[in-house]
JSON list of C-alpha atoms in Angstrom, two decimals:
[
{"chain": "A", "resi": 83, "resn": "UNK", "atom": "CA", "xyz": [87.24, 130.56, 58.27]},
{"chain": "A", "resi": 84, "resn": "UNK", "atom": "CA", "xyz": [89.89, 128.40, 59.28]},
{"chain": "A", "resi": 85, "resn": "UNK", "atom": "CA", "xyz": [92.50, 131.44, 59.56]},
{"chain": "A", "resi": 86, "resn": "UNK", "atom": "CA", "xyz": [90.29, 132.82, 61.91]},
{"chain": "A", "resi": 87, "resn": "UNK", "atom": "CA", "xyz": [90.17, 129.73, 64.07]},
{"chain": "A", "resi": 88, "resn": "UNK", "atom": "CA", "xyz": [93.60, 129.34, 64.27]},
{"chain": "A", "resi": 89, "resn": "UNK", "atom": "CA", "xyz": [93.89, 133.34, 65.21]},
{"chain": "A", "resi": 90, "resn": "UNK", "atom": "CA", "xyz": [91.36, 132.61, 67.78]},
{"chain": "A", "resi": 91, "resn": "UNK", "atom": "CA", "xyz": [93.18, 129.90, 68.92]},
{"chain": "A", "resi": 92, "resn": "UNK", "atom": "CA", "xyz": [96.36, 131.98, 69.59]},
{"chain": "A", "resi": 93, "resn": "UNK", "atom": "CA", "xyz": [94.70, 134.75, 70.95]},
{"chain": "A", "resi": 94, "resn": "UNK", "atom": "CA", "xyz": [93.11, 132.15, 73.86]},
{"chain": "A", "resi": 95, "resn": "UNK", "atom": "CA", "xyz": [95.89, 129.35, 74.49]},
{"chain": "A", "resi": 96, "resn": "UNK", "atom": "CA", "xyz": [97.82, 131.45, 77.13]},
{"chain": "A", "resi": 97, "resn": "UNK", "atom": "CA", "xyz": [94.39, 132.45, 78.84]},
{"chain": "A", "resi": 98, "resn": "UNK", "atom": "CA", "xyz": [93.58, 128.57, 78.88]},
{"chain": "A", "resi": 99, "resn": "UNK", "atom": "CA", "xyz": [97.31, 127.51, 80.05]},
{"chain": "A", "resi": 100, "resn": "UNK", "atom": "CA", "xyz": [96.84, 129.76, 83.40]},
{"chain": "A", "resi": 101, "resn": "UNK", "atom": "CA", "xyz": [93.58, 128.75, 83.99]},
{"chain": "A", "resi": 102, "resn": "UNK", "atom": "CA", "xyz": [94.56, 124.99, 83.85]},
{"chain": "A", "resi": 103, "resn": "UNK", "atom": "CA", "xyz": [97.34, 125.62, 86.78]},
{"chain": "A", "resi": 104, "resn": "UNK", "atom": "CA", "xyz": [99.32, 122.49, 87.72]},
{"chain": "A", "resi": 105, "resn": "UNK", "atom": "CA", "xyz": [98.95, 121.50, 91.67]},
{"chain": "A", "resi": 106, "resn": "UNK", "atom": "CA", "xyz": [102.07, 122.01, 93.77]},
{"chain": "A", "resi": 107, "resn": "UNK", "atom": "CA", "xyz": [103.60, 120.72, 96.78]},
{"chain": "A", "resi": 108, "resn": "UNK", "atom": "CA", "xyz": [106.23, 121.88, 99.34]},
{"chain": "A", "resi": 109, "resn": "UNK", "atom": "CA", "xyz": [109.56, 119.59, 98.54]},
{"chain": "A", "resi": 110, "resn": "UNK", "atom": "CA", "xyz": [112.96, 119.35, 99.64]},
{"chain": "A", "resi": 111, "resn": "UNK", "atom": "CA", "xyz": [115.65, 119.91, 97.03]},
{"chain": "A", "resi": 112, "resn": "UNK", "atom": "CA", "xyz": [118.53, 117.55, 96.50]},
{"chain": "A", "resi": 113, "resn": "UNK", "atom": "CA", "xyz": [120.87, 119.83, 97.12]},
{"chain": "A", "resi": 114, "resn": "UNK", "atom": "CA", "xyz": [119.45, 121.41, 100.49]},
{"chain": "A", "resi": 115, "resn": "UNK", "atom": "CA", "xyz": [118.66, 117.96, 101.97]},
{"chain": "A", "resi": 116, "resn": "UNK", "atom": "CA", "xyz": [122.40, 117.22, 100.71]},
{"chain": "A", "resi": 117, "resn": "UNK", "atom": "CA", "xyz": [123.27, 120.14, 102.86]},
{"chain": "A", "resi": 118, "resn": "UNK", "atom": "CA", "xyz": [120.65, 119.29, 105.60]},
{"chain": "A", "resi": 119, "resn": "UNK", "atom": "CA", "xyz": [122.74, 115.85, 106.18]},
{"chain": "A", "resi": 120, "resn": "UNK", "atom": "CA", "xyz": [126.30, 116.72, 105.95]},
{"chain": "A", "resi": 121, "resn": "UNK", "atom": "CA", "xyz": [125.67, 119.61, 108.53]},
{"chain": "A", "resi": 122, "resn": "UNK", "atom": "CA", "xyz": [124.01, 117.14, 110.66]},
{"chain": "A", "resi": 123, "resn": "UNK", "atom": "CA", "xyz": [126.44, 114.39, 109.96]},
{"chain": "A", "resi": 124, "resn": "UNK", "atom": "CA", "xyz": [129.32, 117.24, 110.95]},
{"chain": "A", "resi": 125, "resn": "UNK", "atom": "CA", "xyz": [127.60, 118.16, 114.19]},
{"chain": "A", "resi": 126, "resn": "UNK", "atom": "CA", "xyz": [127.27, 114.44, 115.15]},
{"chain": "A", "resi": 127, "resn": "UNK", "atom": "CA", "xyz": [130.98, 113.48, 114.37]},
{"chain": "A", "resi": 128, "resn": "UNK", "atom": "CA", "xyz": [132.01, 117.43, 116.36]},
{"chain": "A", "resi": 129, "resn": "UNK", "atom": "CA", "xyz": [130.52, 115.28, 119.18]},
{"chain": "A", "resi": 130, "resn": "UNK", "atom": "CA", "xyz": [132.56, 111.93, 119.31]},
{"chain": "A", "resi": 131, "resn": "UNK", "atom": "CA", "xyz": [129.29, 109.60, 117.55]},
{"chain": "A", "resi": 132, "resn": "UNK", "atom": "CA", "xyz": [129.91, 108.08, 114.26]},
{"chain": "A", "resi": 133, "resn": "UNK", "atom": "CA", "xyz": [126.15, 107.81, 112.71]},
{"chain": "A", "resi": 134, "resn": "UNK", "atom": "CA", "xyz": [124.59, 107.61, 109.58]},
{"chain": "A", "resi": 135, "resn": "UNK", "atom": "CA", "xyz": [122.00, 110.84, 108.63]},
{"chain": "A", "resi": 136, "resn": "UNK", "atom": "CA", "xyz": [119.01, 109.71, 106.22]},
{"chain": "A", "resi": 137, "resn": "UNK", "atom": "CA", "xyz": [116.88, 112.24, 105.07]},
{"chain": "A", "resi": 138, "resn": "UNK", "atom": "CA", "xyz": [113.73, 111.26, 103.11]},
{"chain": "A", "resi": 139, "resn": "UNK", "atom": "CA", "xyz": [110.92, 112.88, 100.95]},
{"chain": "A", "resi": 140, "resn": "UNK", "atom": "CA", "xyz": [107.90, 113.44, 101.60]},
{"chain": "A", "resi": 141, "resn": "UNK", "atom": "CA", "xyz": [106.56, 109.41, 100.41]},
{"chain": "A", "resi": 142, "resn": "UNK", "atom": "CA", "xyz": [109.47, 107.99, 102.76]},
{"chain": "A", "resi": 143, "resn": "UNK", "atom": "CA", "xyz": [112.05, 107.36, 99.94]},
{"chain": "A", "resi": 144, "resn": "UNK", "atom": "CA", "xyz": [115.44, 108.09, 100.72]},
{"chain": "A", "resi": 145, "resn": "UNK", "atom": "CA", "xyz": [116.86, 111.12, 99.28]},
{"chain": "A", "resi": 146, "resn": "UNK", "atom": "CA", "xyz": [120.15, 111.54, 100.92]},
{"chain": "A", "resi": 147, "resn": "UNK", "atom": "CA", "xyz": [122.24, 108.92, 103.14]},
{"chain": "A", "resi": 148, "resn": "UNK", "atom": "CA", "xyz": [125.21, 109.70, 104.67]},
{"chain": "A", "resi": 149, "resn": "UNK", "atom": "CA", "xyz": [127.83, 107.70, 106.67]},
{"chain": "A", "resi": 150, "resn": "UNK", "atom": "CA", "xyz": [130.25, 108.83, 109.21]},
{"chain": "A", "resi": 151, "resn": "UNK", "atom": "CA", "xyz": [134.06, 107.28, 108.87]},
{"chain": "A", "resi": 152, "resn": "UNK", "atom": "CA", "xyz": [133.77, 104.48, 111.50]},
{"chain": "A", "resi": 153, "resn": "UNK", "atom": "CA", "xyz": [130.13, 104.16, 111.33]},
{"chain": "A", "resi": 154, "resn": "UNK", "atom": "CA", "xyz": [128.44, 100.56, 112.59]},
{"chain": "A", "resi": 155, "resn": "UNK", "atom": "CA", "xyz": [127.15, 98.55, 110.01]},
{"chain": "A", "resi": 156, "resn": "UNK", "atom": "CA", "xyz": [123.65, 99.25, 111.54]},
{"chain": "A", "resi": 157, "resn": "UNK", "atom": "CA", "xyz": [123.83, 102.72, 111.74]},
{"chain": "A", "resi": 158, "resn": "UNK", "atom": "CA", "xyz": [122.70, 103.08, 107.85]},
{"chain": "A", "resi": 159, "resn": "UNK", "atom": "CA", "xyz": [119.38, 101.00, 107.69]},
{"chain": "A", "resi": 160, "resn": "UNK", "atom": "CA", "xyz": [118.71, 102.46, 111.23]},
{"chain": "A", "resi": 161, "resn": "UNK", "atom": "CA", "xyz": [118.93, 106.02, 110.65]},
{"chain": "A", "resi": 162, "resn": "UNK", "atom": "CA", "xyz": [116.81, 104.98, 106.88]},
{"chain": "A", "resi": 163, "resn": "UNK", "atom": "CA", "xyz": [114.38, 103.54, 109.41]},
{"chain": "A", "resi": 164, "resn": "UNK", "atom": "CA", "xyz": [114.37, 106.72, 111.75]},
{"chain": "A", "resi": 165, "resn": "UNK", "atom": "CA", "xyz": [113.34, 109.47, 108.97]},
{"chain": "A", "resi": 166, "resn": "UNK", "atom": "CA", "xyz": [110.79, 107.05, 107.47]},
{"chain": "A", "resi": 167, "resn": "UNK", "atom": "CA", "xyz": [109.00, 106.30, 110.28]},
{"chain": "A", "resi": 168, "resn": "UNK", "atom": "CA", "xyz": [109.34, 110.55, 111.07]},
{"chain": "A", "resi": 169, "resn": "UNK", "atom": "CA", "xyz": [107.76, 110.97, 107.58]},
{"chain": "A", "resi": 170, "resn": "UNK", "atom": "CA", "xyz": [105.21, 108.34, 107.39]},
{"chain": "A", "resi": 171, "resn": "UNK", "atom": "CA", "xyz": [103.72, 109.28, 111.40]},
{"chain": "A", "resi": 172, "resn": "UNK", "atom": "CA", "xyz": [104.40, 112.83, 110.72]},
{"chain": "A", "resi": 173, "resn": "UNK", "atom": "CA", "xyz": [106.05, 113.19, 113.74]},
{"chain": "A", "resi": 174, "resn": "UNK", "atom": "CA", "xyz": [109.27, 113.00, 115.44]},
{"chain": "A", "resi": 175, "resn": "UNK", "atom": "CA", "xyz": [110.30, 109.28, 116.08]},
{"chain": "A", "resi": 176, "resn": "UNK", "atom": "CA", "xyz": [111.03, 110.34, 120.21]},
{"chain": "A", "resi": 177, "resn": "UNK", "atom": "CA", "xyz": [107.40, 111.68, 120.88]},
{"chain": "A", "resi": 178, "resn": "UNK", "atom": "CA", "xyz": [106.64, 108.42, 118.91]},
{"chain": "A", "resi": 179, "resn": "UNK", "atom": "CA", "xyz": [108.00, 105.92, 120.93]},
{"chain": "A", "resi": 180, "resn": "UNK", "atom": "CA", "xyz": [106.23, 107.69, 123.91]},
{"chain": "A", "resi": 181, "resn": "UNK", "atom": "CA", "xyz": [102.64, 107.77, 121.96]},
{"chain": "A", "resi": 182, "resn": "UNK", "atom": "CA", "xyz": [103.54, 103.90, 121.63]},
{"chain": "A", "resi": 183, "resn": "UNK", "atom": "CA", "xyz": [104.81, 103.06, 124.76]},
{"chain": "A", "resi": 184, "resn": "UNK", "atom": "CA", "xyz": [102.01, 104.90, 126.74]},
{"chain": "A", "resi": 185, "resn": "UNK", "atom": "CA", "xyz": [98.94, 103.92, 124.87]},
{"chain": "A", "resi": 186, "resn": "UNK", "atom": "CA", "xyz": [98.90, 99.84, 124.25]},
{"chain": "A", "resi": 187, "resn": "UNK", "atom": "CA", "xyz": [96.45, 100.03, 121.83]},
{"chain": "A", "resi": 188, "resn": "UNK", "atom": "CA", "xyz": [99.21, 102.09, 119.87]},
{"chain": "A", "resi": 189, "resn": "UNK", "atom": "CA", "xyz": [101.76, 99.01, 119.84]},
{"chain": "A", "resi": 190, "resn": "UNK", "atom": "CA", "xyz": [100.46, 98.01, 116.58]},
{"chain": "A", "resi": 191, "resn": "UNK", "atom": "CA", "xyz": [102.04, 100.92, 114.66]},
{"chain": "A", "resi": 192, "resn": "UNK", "atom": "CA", "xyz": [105.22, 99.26, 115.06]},
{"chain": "A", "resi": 193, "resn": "UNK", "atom": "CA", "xyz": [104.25, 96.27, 112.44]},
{"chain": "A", "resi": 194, "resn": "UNK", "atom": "CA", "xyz": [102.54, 98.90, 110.12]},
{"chain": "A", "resi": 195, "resn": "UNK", "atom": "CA", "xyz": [105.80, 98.88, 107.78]},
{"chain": "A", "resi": 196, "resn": "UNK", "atom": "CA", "xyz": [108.72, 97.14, 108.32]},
{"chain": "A", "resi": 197, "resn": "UNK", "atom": "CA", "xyz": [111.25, 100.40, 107.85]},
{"chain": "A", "resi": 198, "resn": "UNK", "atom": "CA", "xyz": [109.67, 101.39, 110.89]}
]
């Protein structure tokens, strides 16, 4: 009896692993964000600007940060600031400092978080 329970077990643990599939989500590798940054960074510094790049996942954390030779001291927590606020609105941080600056009743997005 028990031999056949453990054959029948055997026989249905792969059938139960794909029914049981784990969720997924769209993510950015390390290394492409890595990439994502330094070309970025490169295009920046081809143009005379010394900047930090940030780029974040999809929660806001900071995955890659990357400092131009020459940089201001600001330029880090700023650009940190920048792709959180991009990844927390869901938006570019441009059209939102229009959808704040147009709409008072939008001004309060600004003390939401203080990254942003």
């Amino acid at each position: 009896m028990i031999r056949n329970l453990v054959i029948a077990a055997a026989l249905l643990t792969p059938f139960a692993a794909q029914a049981q599939e784990l969720p997924t989500a769209p993510y950015l590798p390390l290394a492409l964000a890595t990439q994502a940054a330094d070309a970025a960074l490169q295009a920046c510094v081809a143009e005379g600007h010394n900047v930090s790049v940030a780029i974040v996942a999809r929660d806001g954390a900071t995955k890659v940060l990357l400092k131009a030779d020459n940089s201001g001291p600001h330029t880090g927590s700023s650009a940190e600031g920048k792709a959180f606020t991009s990844a927390a609105m869901g938006r570019d941080t441009a059209g939102l400092a229009e959808f704040i600056s147009t709409a008072p009743a939008n001004a309060g997005l600004r003390d939401m978080d203080a990254r942003m």
